[in-house]
């Protein structure tokens, strides 16, 4: 399975030629609005930086290899009272599973953890302010026990929402040996992919 980061919280998941797009965005400083071709599109919630489907071209045909599990959650720590609901999705194909947390704003319940495991790769927001912060993201990762952790929803000097934090506080919670920086925005996930925190580039 191929995981491609398009920036912010947007990813393309590909298996057998079938392409799933998750959380296309608009209005993120330093990044062009998402424009992509995919067979299916999923949005974790209705905010502008996660539901910009206008520039997405839907490709017809192809057998969908992904089994999708949807788990309701909250965009904040008050049951959604501040920022509304958020949908976590687990995409399973090729005997592998990828969990996209969307704009998760709270810790997972035991029931949610059971619904999302096993988890081979976790796409987790780490920037705080609108979502869980670095330590909150680490706690969620510990609950789900993925082999591969891909941080998302953070800012750099080149792009990102100014209110949220950089990825560095999250990376500092892991051993340097576990953190891998990629010069590309794509990661091939297989049964043999080693444990790592994968920092992709856009």
mmCIF file of C-alpha atoms in Angstrom:
data_model
loop_
_atom_site.group_PDB
_atom_site.id
_atom_site.type_symbol
_atom_site.label_atom_id
_atom_site.label_comp_id
_atom_site.label_asym_id
_atom_site.label_seq_id
_atom_site.Cartn_x
_atom_site.Cartn_y
_atom_site.Cartn_z
ATOM 1 C CA UNK A 1 0.000 0.000 0.000
ATOM 2 C CA UNK A 2 1.245 3.479 -0.848
ATOM 3 C CA UNK A 3 0.733 6.456 1.473
ATOM 4 C CA UNK A 4 1.217 9.888 -0.129
ATOM 5 C CA UNK A 5 1.036 13.103 1.901
ATOM 6 C CA UNK A 6 -0.355 16.091 0.004
ATOM 7 C CA UNK A 7 0.126 18.445 2.946
ATOM 8 C CA UNK A 8 -1.808 19.393 6.099
ATOM 9 C CA UNK A 9 -4.037 16.343 6.806
ATOM 10 C CA UNK A 10 -4.547 15.266 3.200
ATOM 11 C CA UNK A 11 -3.357 11.849 2.028
ATOM 12 C CA UNK A 12 -3.718 9.571 -0.968
ATOM 13 C CA UNK A 13 -3.886 5.872 -0.135
ATOM 14 C CA UNK A 14 -3.295 3.545 -3.074
ATOM 15 C CA UNK A 15 -3.733 -0.203 -3.420
ATOM 16 C CA UNK A 16 -4.036 -2.190 -6.636
ATOM 17 C CA UNK A 17 -4.407 1.010 -8.645
ATOM 18 C CA UNK A 18 -7.352 2.214 -6.524
ATOM 19 C CA UNK A 19 -6.829 5.686 -5.034
ATOM 20 C CA UNK A 20 -8.507 6.974 -1.882
ATOM 21 C CA UNK A 21 -8.198 10.678 -1.018
ATOM 22 C CA UNK A 22 -8.644 11.773 2.598
ATOM 23 C CA UNK A 23 -9.271 15.326 3.865
ATOM 24 C CA UNK A 24 -8.605 17.542 0.798
ATOM 25 C CA UNK A 25 -8.037 21.151 1.871
ATOM 26 C CA UNK A 26 -8.161 24.769 0.804
ATOM 27 C CA UNK A 27 -6.842 27.946 2.371
ATOM 28 C CA UNK A 28 -3.765 26.498 4.090
ATOM 29 C CA UNK A 29 -0.990 29.133 3.908
ATOM 30 C CA UNK A 30 1.939 28.082 1.724
ATOM 31 C CA UNK A 31 0.144 25.148 0.104
ATOM 32 C CA UNK A 32 -1.932 25.029 -3.089
ATOM 33 C CA UNK A 33 -5.535 23.928 -2.623
ATOM 34 C CA UNK A 34 -5.888 20.192 -3.081
ATOM 35 C CA UNK A 35 -6.428 19.140 -6.692
ATOM 36 C CA UNK A 36 -6.277 15.403 -7.287
ATOM 37 C CA UNK A 37 -7.762 12.439 -9.117
ATOM 38 C CA UNK A 38 -9.117 9.649 -6.946
ATOM 39 C CA UNK A 39 -11.608 6.805 -6.963
ATOM 40 C CA UNK A 40 -13.072 7.728 -3.579
ATOM 41 C CA UNK A 41 -12.942 10.743 -1.245
ATOM 42 C CA UNK A 42 -13.434 10.884 2.514
ATOM 43 C CA UNK A 43 -13.597 13.946 4.781
ATOM 44 C CA UNK A 44 -13.209 13.724 8.539
ATOM 45 C CA UNK A 45 -15.377 16.811 9.141
ATOM 46 C CA UNK A 46 -16.799 19.890 7.460
ATOM 47 C CA UNK A 47 -14.103 22.526 7.986
ATOM 48 C CA UNK A 48 -12.522 24.242 4.964
ATOM 49 C CA UNK A 49 -9.103 22.690 5.525
ATOM 50 C CA UNK A 50 -10.513 19.143 5.433
ATOM 51 C CA UNK A 51 -13.455 19.078 3.009
ATOM 52 C CA UNK A 52 -12.374 20.860 -0.181
ATOM 53 C CA UNK A 53 -13.722 18.408 -2.750
ATOM 54 C CA UNK A 54 -14.342 20.937 -5.548
ATOM 55 C CA UNK A 55 -10.988 20.287 -7.259
ATOM 56 C CA UNK A 56 -11.130 16.504 -6.886
ATOM 57 C CA UNK A 57 -11.813 14.484 -10.034
ATOM 58 C CA UNK A 58 -13.516 11.181 -9.351
ATOM 59 C CA UNK A 59 -12.219 8.316 -11.469
ATOM 60 C CA UNK A 60 -14.750 5.669 -12.388
ATOM 61 C CA UNK A 61 -14.174 1.942 -12.363
ATOM 62 C CA UNK A 62 -11.753 -0.221 -10.475
ATOM 63 C CA UNK A 63 -12.527 -2.580 -7.647
ATOM 64 C CA UNK A 64 -12.237 -0.977 -4.227
ATOM 65 C CA UNK A 65 -9.829 -3.086 -2.139
ATOM 66 C CA UNK A 66 -10.285 -0.985 1.002
ATOM 67 C CA UNK A 67 -12.442 -2.051 3.917
ATOM 68 C CA UNK A 68 -13.318 1.176 5.735
ATOM 69 C CA UNK A 69 -14.214 1.400 9.419
ATOM 70 C CA UNK A 70 -15.655 4.721 10.600
ATOM 71 C CA UNK A 71 -15.373 5.687 14.258
ATOM 72 C CA UNK A 72 -17.165 8.827 15.526
ATOM 73 C CA UNK A 73 -15.078 11.128 17.725
ATOM 74 C CA UNK A 74 -14.804 14.778 18.762
ATOM 75 C CA UNK A 75 -12.894 17.736 17.366
ATOM 76 C CA UNK A 76 -12.284 18.971 20.912
ATOM 77 C CA UNK A 77 -12.101 17.812 24.509
ATOM 78 C CA UNK A 78 -15.701 18.787 25.263
ATOM 79 C CA UNK A 79 -17.578 16.195 23.253
ATOM 80 C CA UNK A 80 -17.675 18.394 20.166
ATOM 81 C CA UNK A 81 -19.242 21.384 21.916
ATOM 82 C CA UNK A 82 -16.462 23.719 20.694
ATOM 83 C CA UNK A 83 -15.636 22.487 17.200
ATOM 84 C CA UNK A 84 -18.073 19.730 16.390
ATOM 85 C CA UNK A 85 -17.728 16.057 15.483
ATOM 86 C CA UNK A 86 -14.810 14.314 13.804
ATOM 87 C CA UNK A 87 -14.758 10.963 12.020
ATOM 88 C CA UNK A 88 -11.754 8.667 12.377
ATOM 89 C CA UNK A 89 -11.329 6.122 9.592
ATOM 90 C CA UNK A 90 -9.432 2.854 9.393
ATOM 91 C CA UNK A 91 -8.551 1.764 5.850
ATOM 92 C CA UNK A 92 -7.619 -1.905 5.481
ATOM 93 C CA UNK A 93 -6.186 -3.547 2.336
ATOM 94 C CA UNK A 94 -3.439 -6.042 1.484
ATOM 95 C CA UNK A 95 -3.535 -7.312 5.060
ATOM 96 C CA UNK A 96 -2.492 -3.842 6.260
ATOM 97 C CA UNK A 97 -4.389 -1.050 7.952
ATOM 98 C CA UNK A 98 -3.988 2.729 8.033
ATOM 99 C CA UNK A 99 -5.819 4.897 10.568
ATOM 100 C CA UNK A 100 -6.486 8.557 9.708
ATOM 101 C CA UNK A 101 -7.444 10.482 12.851
ATOM 102 C CA UNK A 102 -8.748 13.621 11.142
ATOM 103 C CA UNK A 103 -8.894 16.571 13.552
ATOM 104 C CA UNK A 104 -9.058 14.475 16.696
ATOM 105 C CA UNK A 105 -9.256 16.758 19.712
ATOM 106 C CA UNK A 106 -9.362 14.292 22.599
ATOM 107 C CA UNK A 107 -8.033 10.951 23.775
ATOM 108 C CA UNK A 108 -9.570 7.726 22.509
ATOM 109 C CA UNK A 109 -11.927 5.606 24.566
ATOM 110 C CA UNK A 110 -11.277 1.907 25.075
ATOM 111 C CA UNK A 111 -14.136 1.157 22.671
ATOM 112 C CA UNK A 112 -12.637 3.381 19.973
ATOM 113 C CA UNK A 113 -9.237 1.760 20.400
ATOM 114 C CA UNK A 114 -10.747 -1.697 19.938
ATOM 115 C CA UNK A 115 -12.503 -0.549 16.748
ATOM 116 C CA UNK A 116 -9.288 0.879 15.260
ATOM 117 C CA UNK A 117 -6.856 -1.914 16.016
ATOM 118 C CA UNK A 118 -4.845 -3.505 14.576
ATOM 119 C CA UNK A 119 -3.159 -0.441 13.138
ATOM 120 C CA UNK A 120 -0.052 -0.662 10.963
ATOM 121 C CA UNK A 121 0.231 3.049 10.162
ATOM 122 C CA UNK A 122 -1.220 5.982 12.072
ATOM 123 C CA UNK A 123 -1.785 9.396 10.478
ATOM 124 C CA UNK A 124 -1.944 11.666 13.518
ATOM 125 C CA UNK A 125 -2.397 15.430 14.037
ATOM 126 C CA UNK A 126 0.345 16.837 16.254
ATOM 127 C CA UNK A 127 0.085 20.630 16.035
ATOM 128 C CA UNK A 128 -2.339 21.306 18.874
ATOM 129 C CA UNK A 129 -4.685 24.312 19.179
ATOM 130 C CA UNK A 130 -7.404 22.785 16.970
ATOM 131 C CA UNK A 131 -6.429 19.183 17.729
ATOM 132 C CA UNK A 132 -4.523 17.092 20.228
ATOM 133 C CA UNK A 133 -1.016 18.385 20.822
ATOM 134 C CA UNK A 134 2.311 16.559 20.728
ATOM 135 C CA UNK A 135 1.878 14.742 24.035
ATOM 136 C CA UNK A 136 -1.737 13.945 23.265
ATOM 137 C CA UNK A 137 -0.716 12.507 19.907
ATOM 138 C CA UNK A 138 1.955 10.365 21.563
ATOM 139 C CA UNK A 139 -0.648 8.993 23.988
ATOM 140 C CA UNK A 140 -3.001 8.098 21.131
ATOM 141 C CA UNK A 141 -0.143 6.378 19.305
ATOM 142 C CA UNK A 142 0.688 4.377 22.403
ATOM 143 C CA UNK A 143 -2.940 3.262 22.654
ATOM 144 C CA UNK A 144 -3.089 2.091 19.021
ATOM 145 C CA UNK A 145 0.471 0.658 18.829
ATOM 146 C CA UNK A 146 1.180 1.288 15.118
ATOM 147 C CA UNK A 147 4.468 0.267 13.511
ATOM 148 C CA UNK A 148 4.552 3.477 11.488
ATOM 149 C CA UNK A 149 3.510 6.921 12.733
ATOM 150 C CA UNK A 150 3.075 9.739 10.217
ATOM 151 C CA UNK A 151 2.602 13.187 11.805
ATOM 152 C CA UNK A 152 0.270 15.641 10.093
ATOM 153 C CA UNK A 153 -1.570 18.932 10.748
ATOM 154 C CA UNK A 154 1.472 20.961 11.803
ATOM 155 C CA UNK A 155 3.245 24.018 10.421
ATOM 156 C CA UNK A 156 6.708 24.620 9.054
ATOM 157 C CA UNK A 157 8.482 27.803 7.982
ATOM 158 C CA UNK A 158 7.070 27.217 4.484
ATOM 159 C CA UNK A 159 3.446 26.227 5.144
ATOM 160 C CA UNK A 160 0.712 25.601 7.660
ATOM 161 C CA UNK A 161 -1.807 27.346 9.864
ATOM 162 C CA UNK A 162 -0.001 29.862 12.063
ATOM 163 C CA UNK A 163 -1.915 28.934 15.220
ATOM 164 C CA UNK A 164 -0.642 25.369 15.325
ATOM 165 C CA UNK A 165 2.753 24.092 16.413
ATOM 166 C CA UNK A 166 5.610 22.595 14.432
ATOM 167 C CA UNK A 167 6.368 18.882 14.334
ATOM 168 C CA UNK A 168 9.486 19.180 16.488
ATOM 169 C CA UNK A 169 7.813 18.902 19.937
ATOM 170 C CA UNK A 170 6.222 15.642 18.800
ATOM 171 C CA UNK A 171 9.456 14.230 17.396
ATOM 172 C CA UNK A 172 11.273 15.109 20.625
ATOM 173 C CA UNK A 173 9.117 12.536 22.444
ATOM 174 C CA UNK A 174 10.715 9.687 20.467
ATOM 175 C CA UNK A 175 14.233 8.327 20.236
ATOM 176 C CA UNK A 176 16.272 9.828 17.404
ATOM 177 C CA UNK A 177 16.815 6.333 16.009
ATOM 178 C CA UNK A 178 13.069 5.917 15.478
ATOM 179 C CA UNK A 179 12.547 9.169 13.556
ATOM 180 C CA UNK A 180 13.069 9.072 9.783
ATOM 181 C CA UNK A 181 12.974 12.176 7.581
ATOM 182 C CA UNK A 182 12.009 11.578 3.945
ATOM 183 C CA UNK A 183 12.872 13.800 0.989
ATOM 184 C CA UNK A 184 9.654 12.652 -0.681
ATOM 185 C CA UNK A 185 5.978 12.717 0.192
ATOM 186 C CA UNK A 186 5.441 9.004 -0.410
ATOM 187 C CA UNK A 187 5.859 5.953 1.791
ATOM 188 C CA UNK A 188 5.461 2.328 0.762
ATOM 189 C CA UNK A 189 3.771 0.410 3.566
ATOM 190 C CA UNK A 190 4.400 -3.326 3.581
ATOM 191 C CA UNK A 191 4.400 -6.084 6.159
ATOM 192 C CA UNK A 192 8.161 -5.552 6.427
ATOM 193 C CA UNK A 193 8.185 -1.775 6.912
ATOM 194 C CA UNK A 194 10.184 -1.185 10.112
ATOM 195 C CA UNK A 195 8.862 0.706 13.109
ATOM 196 C CA UNK A 196 9.371 4.422 12.647
ATOM 197 C CA UNK A 197 8.050 7.956 12.909
ATOM 198 C CA UNK A 198 7.976 8.921 9.227
ATOM 199 C CA UNK A 199 8.288 12.647 8.540
ATOM 200 C CA UNK A 200 7.279 13.114 4.919
ATOM 201 C CA UNK A 201 7.993 16.140 2.715
ATOM 202 C CA UNK A 202 5.701 18.084 0.398
#
